[in-house]
Amino acid sequence: MKILLSEEQIRERVLDLAEVIAKDSNTKKLHVIFVLKGAFIFCSDLVRSLSRHQIDITLDYIVAKSYVGTESSGDFKLLVDVDIEGKEVLIVEDIIDTGKTILRLKEKLIRKQPASLKVVCLLDKPARREVDVSGDYVGFEIEDEFVVGYGLDCDEKYRYLPFISKMEESD
Ligand code: IMP
Ligand code: MG
């Protein structure tokens, strides 16, 4: 495995994202919904960075599963029913790949009438997009390659790595 993004690079980018998100917030109250499992580490760093900007945060999570090995199965489950009516909502996702997960999630959540609905993703693979969707805030655009670490897995392995690595043939 080869390191693509170091701990330091990620830390700095998360701080920057928090600053911009905090500035853009109208109410300074965010209902943060993170997408399990992949976004758990990114979200925990992001909400602590947001707290430096006096943002009031409530937290919820949604479970989505779309990958088996390194192939997207297109299968998607919404396992938690969230109450977001009238709230300023921020979805926290690890990566936007084909875009199917985030599009379906947005479609489901918008029906619950939040005051606003934005998406922050740590990683974006625009070359892989199959549907028309994008993150409101993007940490890093990356090439079409499978990555692990900082929450992201390959068959449930490597989520704990503090950096992001590219998977290689030999892994
Ligand atoms: P999408 O629905 O194709 O956009 O896929 C999004 C989901 O697939 C993400 O939430 C990740 O869990 C997973 N995923 C996509 N690309 C990668 C990757 O390179 N490494 C690990 N997981 C990935
Ligand atoms: Mg995954």
mmCIF file of C-alpha atoms and ligand atoms in Angstrom:
data_model
loop_
_atom_site.group_PDB
_atom_site.id
_atom_site.type_symbol
_atom_site.label_atom_id
_atom_site.label_comp_id
_atom_site.label_asym_id
_atom_site.label_seq_id
_atom_site.Cartn_x
_atom_site.Cartn_y
_atom_site.Cartn_z
ATOM 1 C CA MET A 1 0.000 0.000 0.000
ATOM 2 C CA LYS A 2 1.181 3.505 -0.806
ATOM 3 C CA ILE A 3 0.226 6.555 1.285
ATOM 4 C CA LEU A 4 -1.876 8.986 -0.723
ATOM 5 C CA LEU A 5 -2.825 11.479 2.024
ATOM 6 C CA SER A 6 -0.841 11.797 5.242
ATOM 7 C CA GLU A 7 -2.245 12.398 8.726
ATOM 8 C CA GLU A 8 -0.958 15.964 8.538
ATOM 9 C CA GLN A 9 -2.575 16.681 5.164
ATOM 10 C CA ILE A 10 -5.893 15.321 6.391
ATOM 11 C CA ARG A 11 -5.727 17.240 9.681
ATOM 12 C CA GLU A 12 -5.124 20.555 7.896
ATOM 13 C CA ARG A 13 -7.871 19.981 5.352
ATOM 14 C CA VAL A 14 -10.412 19.047 8.038
ATOM 15 C CA LEU A 15 -9.625 22.283 9.898
ATOM 16 C CA ASP A 16 -10.153 24.267 6.666
ATOM 17 C CA LEU A 17 -13.428 22.513 5.890
ATOM 18 C CA ALA A 18 -14.730 23.220 9.404
ATOM 19 C CA GLU A 19 -13.913 26.896 9.037
ATOM 20 C CA VAL A 20 -15.796 27.241 5.741
ATOM 21 C CA ILE A 21 -18.772 25.178 6.904
ATOM 22 C CA ALA A 22 -19.032 27.238 10.105
ATOM 23 C CA LYS A 23 -18.896 30.497 8.139
ATOM 24 C CA ASP A 24 -21.646 29.336 5.767
ATOM 25 C CA SER A 25 -23.992 28.271 8.551
ATOM 26 C CA ASN A 26 -26.976 30.607 8.985
ATOM 27 C CA THR A 27 -28.160 29.465 12.377
ATOM 28 C CA LYS A 28 -24.816 28.281 13.819
ATOM 29 C CA LYS A 29 -26.716 25.137 14.733
ATOM 30 C CA LEU A 30 -26.004 22.061 12.665
ATOM 31 C CA HIS A 31 -27.673 18.705 12.708
ATOM 32 C CA VAL A 32 -24.858 16.471 11.524
ATOM 33 C CA ILE A 33 -25.711 13.100 10.003
ATOM 34 C CA PHE A 34 -22.766 10.843 9.309
ATOM 35 C CA VAL A 35 -22.847 7.848 7.041
ATOM 36 C CA LEU A 36 -21.631 4.646 8.685
ATOM 37 C CA LYS A 37 -19.362 3.033 8.665
ATOM 38 C CA GLY A 38 -16.850 4.882 6.500
ATOM 39 C CA ALA A 39 -17.411 8.446 7.766
ATOM 40 C CA PHE A 40 -16.989 7.779 11.485
ATOM 41 C CA ILE A 41 -13.388 8.977 11.823
ATOM 42 C CA PHE A 42 -13.786 11.956 9.478
ATOM 43 C CA CYS A 43 -16.942 13.003 11.314
ATOM 44 C CA SER A 44 -15.370 12.747 14.749
ATOM 45 C CA ASP A 45 -12.518 15.015 13.673
ATOM 46 C CA LEU A 46 -14.819 17.397 11.790
ATOM 47 C CA VAL A 47 -17.306 17.989 14.635
ATOM 48 C CA ARG A 48 -14.467 18.692 17.058
ATOM 49 C CA SER A 49 -13.046 21.179 14.570
ATOM 50 C CA LEU A 50 -16.486 22.767 14.139
ATOM 51 C CA SER A 51 -16.763 23.212 17.908
ATOM 52 C CA ARG A 52 -13.835 25.662 17.718
ATOM 53 C CA HIS A 53 -16.125 27.938 15.693
ATOM 54 C CA GLN A 54 -18.947 27.998 18.252
ATOM 55 C CA ILE A 55 -21.243 25.785 16.242
ATOM 56 C CA ASP A 56 -23.953 23.951 18.191
ATOM 57 C CA ILE A 57 -24.036 20.394 16.979
ATOM 58 C CA THR A 58 -26.479 17.553 17.290
ATOM 59 C CA LEU A 59 -25.505 14.211 15.817
ATOM 60 C CA ASP A 60 -27.230 11.370 14.078
ATOM 61 C CA TYR A 61 -26.090 8.565 11.827
ATOM 62 C CA ILE A 62 -27.279 6.576 8.886
ATOM 63 C CA VAL A 63 -26.032 3.171 7.855
ATOM 64 C CA ALA A 64 -25.274 2.736 4.164
ATOM 65 C CA LYS A 65 -23.631 -0.219 2.549
ATOM 66 C CA SER A 66 -22.845 -0.316 -1.138
ATOM 67 C CA TYR A 67 -19.500 -2.054 -1.625
ATOM 68 C CA VAL A 68 -18.501 -5.694 -1.643
ATOM 69 C CA GLY A 69 -14.710 -5.908 -1.994
ATOM 70 C CA THR A 70 -13.793 -3.134 -4.405
ATOM 71 C CA GLU A 71 -16.988 -3.236 -6.521
ATOM 72 C CA SER A 72 -20.066 -1.098 -5.883
ATOM 73 C CA SER A 73 -23.085 -3.371 -5.558
ATOM 74 C CA GLY A 74 -25.551 -0.496 -5.878
ATOM 75 C CA ASP A 75 -27.352 -1.841 -2.823
ATOM 76 C CA PHE A 76 -28.300 0.791 -0.293
ATOM 77 C CA LYS A 77 -30.008 0.604 3.065
ATOM 78 C CA LEU A 78 -31.289 3.451 5.217
ATOM 79 C CA LEU A 79 -31.271 1.950 8.689
ATOM 80 C CA VAL A 80 -32.004 4.918 10.925
ATOM 81 C CA ASP A 81 -35.075 7.111 10.803
ATOM 82 C CA VAL A 82 -33.947 10.671 11.493
ATOM 83 C CA ASP A 83 -36.034 13.648 12.586
ATOM 84 C CA ILE A 84 -34.716 16.635 10.634
ATOM 85 C CA GLU A 85 -37.763 18.791 9.901
ATOM 86 C CA GLY A 86 -36.797 22.481 9.999
ATOM 87 C CA LYS A 87 -33.165 21.751 10.817
ATOM 88 C CA GLU A 88 -29.962 22.899 9.121
ATOM 89 C CA VAL A 89 -28.580 19.506 8.136
ATOM 90 C CA LEU A 90 -25.046 18.507 7.162
ATOM 91 C CA ILE A 91 -24.468 15.022 5.778
ATOM 92 C CA VAL A 92 -20.929 13.773 6.415
ATOM 93 C CA GLU A 93 -19.721 11.157 3.943
ATOM 94 C CA ASP A 94 -16.323 9.526 3.489
ATOM 95 C CA ILE A 95 -16.217 9.451 -0.308
ATOM 96 C CA ILE A 96 -18.401 10.145 -3.336
ATOM 97 C CA ASP A 97 -17.688 7.538 -5.970
ATOM 98 C CA THR A 98 -20.489 6.659 -8.431
ATOM 99 C CA GLY A 99 -22.624 9.152 -6.472
ATOM 100 C CA LYS A 100 -25.518 6.703 -6.066
ATOM 101 C CA THR A 101 -25.349 6.502 -2.276
ATOM 102 C CA ILE A 102 -25.348 10.230 -1.669
ATOM 103 C CA LEU A 103 -28.007 10.914 -4.303
ATOM 104 C CA ARG A 104 -30.414 8.380 -2.812
ATOM 105 C CA LEU A 105 -29.699 9.597 0.673
ATOM 106 C CA LYS A 106 -30.351 13.206 -0.317
ATOM 107 C CA GLU A 107 -33.614 12.214 -2.018
ATOM 108 C CA LYS A 108 -34.800 10.435 1.123
ATOM 109 C CA LEU A 109 -33.785 13.203 3.516
ATOM 110 C CA ILE A 110 -35.185 16.087 1.460
ATOM 111 C CA ARG A 111 -38.661 14.565 1.854
ATOM 112 C CA LYS A 112 -38.363 15.109 5.593
ATOM 113 C CA GLN A 113 -38.269 18.876 5.002
ATOM 114 C CA PRO A 114 -35.031 20.063 6.572
ATOM 115 C CA ALA A 115 -34.442 23.854 6.528
ATOM 116 C CA SER A 116 -31.333 23.104 4.460
ATOM 117 C CA LEU A 117 -29.374 20.040 3.409
ATOM 118 C CA LYS A 118 -25.682 20.081 2.537
ATOM 119 C CA VAL A 119 -23.084 17.394 1.981
ATOM 120 C CA VAL A 120 -19.464 17.331 3.034
ATOM 121 C CA CYS A 121 -17.273 14.496 1.781
ATOM 122 C CA LEU A 122 -13.641 13.958 2.582
ATOM 123 C CA LEU A 123 -12.872 12.423 -0.819
ATOM 124 C CA ASP A 124 -14.362 12.764 -4.274
ATOM 125 C CA LYS A 125 -13.694 10.570 -7.315
ATOM 126 C CA PRO A 126 -15.318 12.639 -10.100
ATOM 127 C CA ALA A 127 -14.068 10.270 -12.840
ATOM 128 C CA ARG A 128 -16.299 7.499 -11.426
ATOM 129 C CA ARG A 129 -19.542 9.472 -11.315
ATOM 130 C CA GLU A 130 -22.643 7.743 -12.751
ATOM 131 C CA VAL A 131 -25.316 10.138 -11.475
ATOM 132 C CA ASP A 132 -25.437 13.914 -11.312
ATOM 133 C CA VAL A 133 -24.513 14.783 -7.749
ATOM 134 C CA SER A 134 -21.679 16.586 -6.005
ATOM 135 C CA GLY A 135 -20.593 17.491 -2.497
ATOM 136 C CA ASP A 136 -21.143 21.040 -1.229
ATOM 137 C CA TYR A 137 -17.763 20.726 0.493
ATOM 138 C CA VAL A 138 -15.031 18.389 -0.741
ATOM 139 C CA GLY A 139 -11.831 17.547 1.128
ATOM 140 C CA PHE A 140 -9.766 16.122 -1.717
ATOM 141 C CA GLU A 141 -10.452 15.131 -5.321
ATOM 142 C CA ILE A 142 -8.690 11.860 -6.101
ATOM 143 C CA GLU A 143 -8.082 9.718 -9.179
ATOM 144 C CA ASP A 144 -10.027 6.585 -9.998
ATOM 145 C CA GLU A 145 -8.278 4.323 -7.513
ATOM 146 C CA PHE A 146 -9.439 2.324 -4.518
ATOM 147 C CA VAL A 147 -8.317 3.837 -1.230
ATOM 148 C CA VAL A 148 -8.428 2.708 2.397
ATOM 149 C CA GLY A 149 -7.780 4.137 5.852
ATOM 150 C CA TYR A 150 -9.200 7.002 7.948
ATOM 151 C CA GLY A 151 -12.531 5.143 8.092
ATOM 152 C CA LEU A 152 -12.476 3.637 4.594
ATOM 153 C CA ASP A 153 -12.275 -0.126 4.269
ATOM 154 C CA CYS A 154 -11.642 -2.963 1.909
ATOM 155 C CA ASP A 155 -13.804 -5.838 3.149
ATOM 156 C CA GLU A 156 -13.835 -4.256 6.627
ATOM 157 C CA LYS A 157 -10.048 -4.057 6.847
ATOM 158 C CA TYR A 158 -7.815 -0.964 7.232
ATOM 159 C CA ARG A 159 -10.447 1.456 8.600
ATOM 160 C CA TYR A 160 -8.244 2.216 11.618
ATOM 161 C CA LEU A 161 -5.279 3.570 9.630
ATOM 162 C CA PRO A 162 -4.683 7.253 10.490
ATOM 163 C CA PHE A 163 -3.773 8.087 6.868
ATOM 164 C CA ILE A 164 -5.267 7.254 3.446
ATOM 165 C CA SER A 165 -3.547 4.684 1.240
ATOM 166 C CA LYS A 166 -4.002 3.381 -2.290
ATOM 167 C CA MET A 167 -4.683 -0.319 -2.624
ATOM 168 C CA GLU A 168 -2.277 -2.010 -5.020
ATOM 169 C CA GLU A 169 -2.362 -5.308 -6.902
ATOM 170 C CA SER A 170 -0.043 -6.902 -4.348
ATOM 171 C CA ASP A 171 -2.246 -5.993 -1.303
HETATM 172 P P1 IMP B 1 -21.076 5.494 -4.311
HETATM 173 O O1 IMP B 1 -22.506 5.194 -3.978
HETATM 174 O O2 IMP B 1 -20.607 4.703 -5.486
HETATM 175 O O3 IMP B 1 -20.783 6.963 -4.458
HETATM 176 O O4 IMP B 1 -20.201 4.895 -3.160
HETATM 177 C C1 IMP B 1 -20.031 5.516 -1.988
HETATM 178 C C2 IMP B 1 -19.570 4.523 -0.944
HETATM 179 O O5 IMP B 1 -18.715 3.494 -1.476
HETATM 180 C C3 IMP B 1 -18.741 5.265 0.077
HETATM 181 O O6 IMP B 1 -19.520 5.711 1.148
HETATM 182 C C4 IMP B 1 -17.708 4.240 0.499
HETATM 183 O O7 IMP B 1 -18.154 3.541 1.650
HETATM 184 C C5 IMP B 1 -17.590 3.293 -0.658
HETATM 185 N N1 IMP B 1 -16.365 3.571 -1.451
HETATM 186 C C6 IMP B 1 -16.279 4.180 -2.646
HETATM 187 N N2 IMP B 1 -15.013 4.267 -3.077
HETATM 188 C C7 IMP B 1 -14.263 3.701 -2.116
HETATM 189 C C8 IMP B 1 -12.838 3.509 -1.960
HETATM 190 O O8 IMP B 1 -11.988 3.884 -2.797
HETATM 191 N N3 IMP B 1 -12.457 2.882 -0.820
HETATM 192 C C9 IMP B 1 -13.324 2.454 0.139
HETATM 193 N N4 IMP B 1 -14.660 2.633 0.051
HETATM 194 C C10 IMP B 1 -15.119 3.246 -1.074
HETATM 195 MG MG MG B 2 -17.333 1.078 2.601
#
